[in-house]
Every structure is written in structure tokens, then in C-alpha cells.
Amino acid sequence: MSEPVQIACAACLTANRVPAERLAQDPKCGKCGAALLDGAPVELAAEQFETFVRRTQLPVLADFWAPWCGPCRAMAPHFEQAAQNLRDRVRLVKVNTEEAPQLAARYGIRAIPTLVLFKDGVEVKRVSGAMDAGTLAQWAA
Ligand SMILES: [Zn+2]
């Protein structure tokens, strides 16, 4: 038996423990029933972000973006494609830095888009600049 993997629910932030062999079987939140790994980027508000990251053992790839940023908007479909391709391996989340300026400041975001990869709740690397879906997947691997 493999170890369960803890995954935060994007809807209610409950930490769910999912057996590793069930990650690819569309697991649901035990509390609210929402899909835990729906293959879509999760839009997180400032007050949700750190709880979500801390409660998720899968790698979390965060896109710090803003609506006025052309490269951010150009990357959005690639980010969605990467979320689909990586659905049971990496959680892709988006943080709108216009709505969460203090969170962006706390993470020292100076350019957007900036992509930050977390493992076990800890930042492991970051990069600034837009990437396509294939490059995102390689970078997060
Ligand atoms: Zn839930």
C-alpha cells in the first residue's frame, strides 16, 4: 500500500488524505464533495493561499499574475492546458496580484508573471516570464 497524499480542497480548504493509487480516479472532498483534482487552475484569494499550499502535499505551481499584464493573459490557456495534463501530479493555482498585493509583496513578486513551485508547503524554485504548456510541465517536474 502506498502512503496517502494530503490534498487541500479548493472549495473548503479541508485537508483530504487520498491514497496515492486513487489520485487518478477523480477524488472528491470528504467534507463538501467538490472534486479535489479537477484539472483546472484554482483561483485563490490571499486568505486562502497559504492554507491551501500548507495542506497540499502534491507540488503546487502558483502563477502570480495580473489582469493588465499581456504576457499573463497570453500564458493563461497554456496554464490551463498544463493543469489538465498534470491533474493528478501537480496543483496549479493562480493568484491575482491586483487583488492580493500584500501576498505578492510577502513573496517578493517583482515581475509578472512569476511562477513559484512549492513542495510540502515550501518554495523550491521560481521563475519570471511566460511559458507554454510543455515548458511549464518540464519546469514543474
Ligand atoms: Zn471541500
mmCIF file of C-alpha atoms and ligand atoms in Angstrom:
data_model
loop_
_atom_site.group_PDB
_atom_site.id
_atom_site.type_symbol
_atom_site.label_atom_id
_atom_site.label_comp_id
_atom_site.label_asym_id
_atom_site.label_seq_id
_atom_site.Cartn_x
_atom_site.Cartn_y
_atom_site.Cartn_z
ATOM 1 C CA MET A 1 0.000 0.000 0.000
ATOM 2 C CA SER A 2 1.254 3.455 -0.821
ATOM 3 C CA GLU A 3 1.135 6.351 1.596
ATOM 4 C CA PRO A 4 -1.921 8.612 1.379
ATOM 5 C CA VAL A 5 -1.301 12.042 -0.115
ATOM 6 C CA GLN A 6 -2.774 15.093 1.588
ATOM 7 C CA ILE A 7 -4.627 17.417 -0.756
ATOM 8 C CA ALA A 8 -6.462 20.610 0.200
ATOM 9 C CA CYS A 9 -9.950 21.100 -1.189
ATOM 10 C CA ALA A 10 -10.028 24.264 -3.314
ATOM 11 C CA ALA A 11 -13.632 24.903 -2.275
ATOM 12 C CA CYS A 12 -13.486 24.500 1.527
ATOM 13 C CA LEU A 13 -9.715 24.115 2.244
ATOM 14 C CA THR A 14 -10.283 20.835 4.120
ATOM 15 C CA ALA A 15 -7.174 18.638 4.080
ATOM 16 C CA ASN A 16 -8.111 15.319 2.456
ATOM 17 C CA ARG A 17 -5.923 12.234 2.599
ATOM 18 C CA VAL A 18 -6.106 10.376 -0.707
ATOM 19 C CA PRO A 19 -4.414 7.002 -1.316
ATOM 20 C CA ALA A 20 -1.772 7.553 -3.992
ATOM 21 C CA GLU A 21 -3.291 4.873 -6.217
ATOM 22 C CA ARG A 22 -6.593 6.805 -6.219
ATOM 23 C CA LEU A 23 -5.167 10.171 -7.320
ATOM 24 C CA ALA A 24 -6.039 9.488 -10.963
ATOM 25 C CA GLN A 25 -9.615 8.411 -10.090
ATOM 26 C CA ASP A 26 -11.174 11.861 -9.656
ATOM 27 C CA PRO A 27 -11.070 12.006 -5.829
ATOM 28 C CA LYS A 28 -13.703 14.119 -4.056
ATOM 29 C CA CYS A 29 -13.530 16.216 -0.881
ATOM 30 C CA GLY A 30 -14.792 14.217 2.100
ATOM 31 C CA LYS A 31 -16.397 17.319 3.573
ATOM 32 C CA CYS A 32 -18.041 19.226 0.712
ATOM 33 C CA GLY A 33 -17.902 16.741 -2.178
ATOM 34 C CA ALA A 34 -16.024 19.059 -4.563
ATOM 35 C CA ALA A 35 -13.572 17.448 -6.989
ATOM 36 C CA LEU A 36 -10.081 17.629 -5.483
ATOM 37 C CA LEU A 37 -8.184 17.269 -8.758
ATOM 38 C CA ASP A 38 -10.422 18.651 -11.470
ATOM 39 C CA GLY A 39 -7.647 19.501 -13.913
ATOM 40 C CA ALA A 40 -8.360 23.236 -13.832
ATOM 41 C CA PRO A 41 -6.275 26.017 -12.279
ATOM 42 C CA VAL A 42 -7.509 27.044 -8.827
ATOM 43 C CA GLU A 43 -8.048 30.774 -8.293
ATOM 44 C CA LEU A 44 -7.011 31.515 -4.734
ATOM 45 C CA ALA A 45 -7.594 34.645 -2.696
ATOM 46 C CA ALA A 46 -4.877 35.928 -0.383
ATOM 47 C CA GLU A 47 -6.517 34.465 2.741
ATOM 48 C CA GLN A 48 -6.813 31.006 1.125
ATOM 49 C CA PHE A 49 -3.391 30.747 -0.441
ATOM 50 C CA GLU A 50 -1.115 29.761 2.421
ATOM 51 C CA THR A 51 -3.590 27.318 3.947
ATOM 52 C CA PHE A 52 -4.055 25.650 0.570
ATOM 53 C CA VAL A 53 -0.302 25.377 -0.025
ATOM 54 C CA ARG A 54 0.407 24.150 3.506
ATOM 55 C CA ARG A 55 -2.275 21.451 3.307
ATOM 56 C CA THR A 56 -1.293 20.113 -0.122
ATOM 57 C CA GLN A 57 1.465 17.524 -0.411
ATOM 58 C CA LEU A 58 1.363 17.415 -4.191
ATOM 59 C CA PRO A 59 3.628 20.064 -5.704
ATOM 60 C CA VAL A 60 1.794 23.401 -6.040
ATOM 61 C CA LEU A 61 2.649 25.598 -9.019
ATOM 62 C CA ALA A 62 1.472 29.162 -8.377
ATOM 63 C CA ASP A 63 1.058 31.741 -11.121
ATOM 64 C CA PHE A 64 1.274 35.288 -9.758
ATOM 65 C CA TRP A 65 -0.420 37.336 -12.481
ATOM 66 C CA ALA A 66 -2.435 40.490 -13.103
ATOM 67 C CA PRO A 67 -5.318 41.264 -15.482
ATOM 68 C CA TRP A 68 -3.428 44.163 -17.155
ATOM 69 C CA CYS A 69 -0.391 42.004 -17.970
ATOM 70 C CA GLY A 70 -0.363 40.935 -21.630
ATOM 71 C CA PRO A 71 2.100 38.031 -21.222
ATOM 72 C CA CYS A 72 -0.014 36.758 -18.285
ATOM 73 C CA ARG A 73 -3.135 36.694 -20.438
ATOM 74 C CA ALA A 74 -1.206 35.049 -23.272
ATOM 75 C CA MET A 75 0.019 32.343 -20.894
ATOM 76 C CA ALA A 76 -3.441 31.636 -19.391
ATOM 77 C CA PRO A 77 -4.517 28.982 -21.957
ATOM 78 C CA HIS A 78 -1.120 27.288 -21.620
ATOM 79 C CA PHE A 79 -1.502 27.292 -17.849
ATOM 80 C CA GLU A 80 -4.964 25.711 -18.219
ATOM 81 C CA GLN A 81 -3.555 23.085 -20.580
ATOM 82 C CA ALA A 82 -0.735 22.285 -18.142
ATOM 83 C CA ALA A 83 -3.266 21.975 -15.292
ATOM 84 C CA GLN A 84 -5.155 19.423 -17.363
ATOM 85 C CA ASN A 85 -2.017 17.493 -18.343
ATOM 86 C CA LEU A 86 -0.683 17.428 -14.758
ATOM 87 C CA ARG A 87 -4.044 16.992 -12.991
ATOM 88 C CA ASP A 88 -3.096 14.136 -10.639
ATOM 89 C CA ARG A 89 0.559 15.206 -10.159
ATOM 90 C CA VAL A 90 0.740 18.988 -9.669
ATOM 91 C CA ARG A 91 -1.828 21.517 -8.390
ATOM 92 C CA LEU A 92 -1.820 24.672 -10.496
ATOM 93 C CA VAL A 93 -3.098 27.779 -8.744
ATOM 94 C CA LYS A 94 -3.468 31.404 -9.778
ATOM 95 C CA VAL A 95 -3.028 34.464 -7.597
ATOM 96 C CA ASN A 96 -4.301 37.782 -8.938
ATOM 97 C CA THR A 97 -1.705 40.210 -7.601
ATOM 98 C CA GLU A 98 -4.109 43.132 -8.133
ATOM 99 C CA GLU A 99 -6.460 41.566 -5.593
ATOM 100 C CA ALA A 100 -3.722 40.212 -3.314
ATOM 101 C CA PRO A 101 -0.967 42.865 -3.281
ATOM 102 C CA GLN A 102 0.144 42.041 0.253
ATOM 103 C CA LEU A 103 0.542 38.358 -0.571
ATOM 104 C CA ALA A 104 2.557 39.279 -3.678
ATOM 105 C CA ALA A 105 4.733 41.562 -1.544
ATOM 106 C CA ARG A 106 5.254 38.841 1.063
ATOM 107 C CA TYR A 107 6.555 36.511 -1.655
ATOM 108 C CA GLY A 108 8.704 39.278 -3.132
ATOM 109 C CA ILE A 109 6.953 39.206 -6.522
ATOM 110 C CA ARG A 110 8.608 41.972 -8.575
ATOM 111 C CA ALA A 111 7.755 40.894 -12.112
ATOM 112 C CA ILE A 112 4.709 39.150 -13.502
ATOM 113 C CA PRO A 113 4.014 36.565 -14.425
ATOM 114 C CA THR A 114 6.126 34.905 -11.756
ATOM 115 C CA LEU A 115 5.751 31.161 -11.268
ATOM 116 C CA VAL A 116 6.575 29.694 -7.879
ATOM 117 C CA LEU A 117 6.792 25.960 -7.202
ATOM 118 C CA PHE A 118 6.043 24.683 -3.684
ATOM 119 C CA LYS A 119 6.721 21.195 -2.368
ATOM 120 C CA ASP A 120 5.367 20.182 1.035
ATOM 121 C CA GLY A 121 4.404 23.805 1.590
ATOM 122 C CA VAL A 122 7.905 25.168 0.979
ATOM 123 C CA GLU A 123 9.050 27.195 -2.028
ATOM 124 C CA VAL A 124 11.591 25.216 -4.039
ATOM 125 C CA LYS A 125 12.049 27.442 -7.073
ATOM 126 C CA ARG A 126 10.651 30.344 -9.044
ATOM 127 C CA VAL A 127 10.936 31.890 -12.473
ATOM 128 C CA SER A 128 9.601 35.076 -14.075
ATOM 129 C CA GLY A 129 8.192 35.220 -17.581
ATOM 130 C CA ALA A 130 5.521 33.384 -19.528
ATOM 131 C CA MET A 131 5.947 29.735 -20.524
ATOM 132 C CA ASP A 132 3.997 27.413 -22.799
ATOM 133 C CA ALA A 133 2.254 24.278 -21.511
ATOM 134 C CA GLY A 134 5.104 21.921 -22.345
ATOM 135 C CA THR A 135 7.729 24.125 -20.706
ATOM 136 C CA LEU A 136 5.521 24.543 -17.628
ATOM 137 C CA ALA A 137 5.241 20.784 -17.259
ATOM 138 C CA GLN A 138 9.011 20.297 -17.595
ATOM 139 C CA TRP A 139 9.718 23.102 -15.157
ATOM 140 C CA ALA A 140 7.306 21.695 -12.544
ATOM 141 C CA ALA A 141 8.556 18.106 -12.921
HETATM 142 ZN ZN ZN B 1 -14.224 20.583 0.278
#
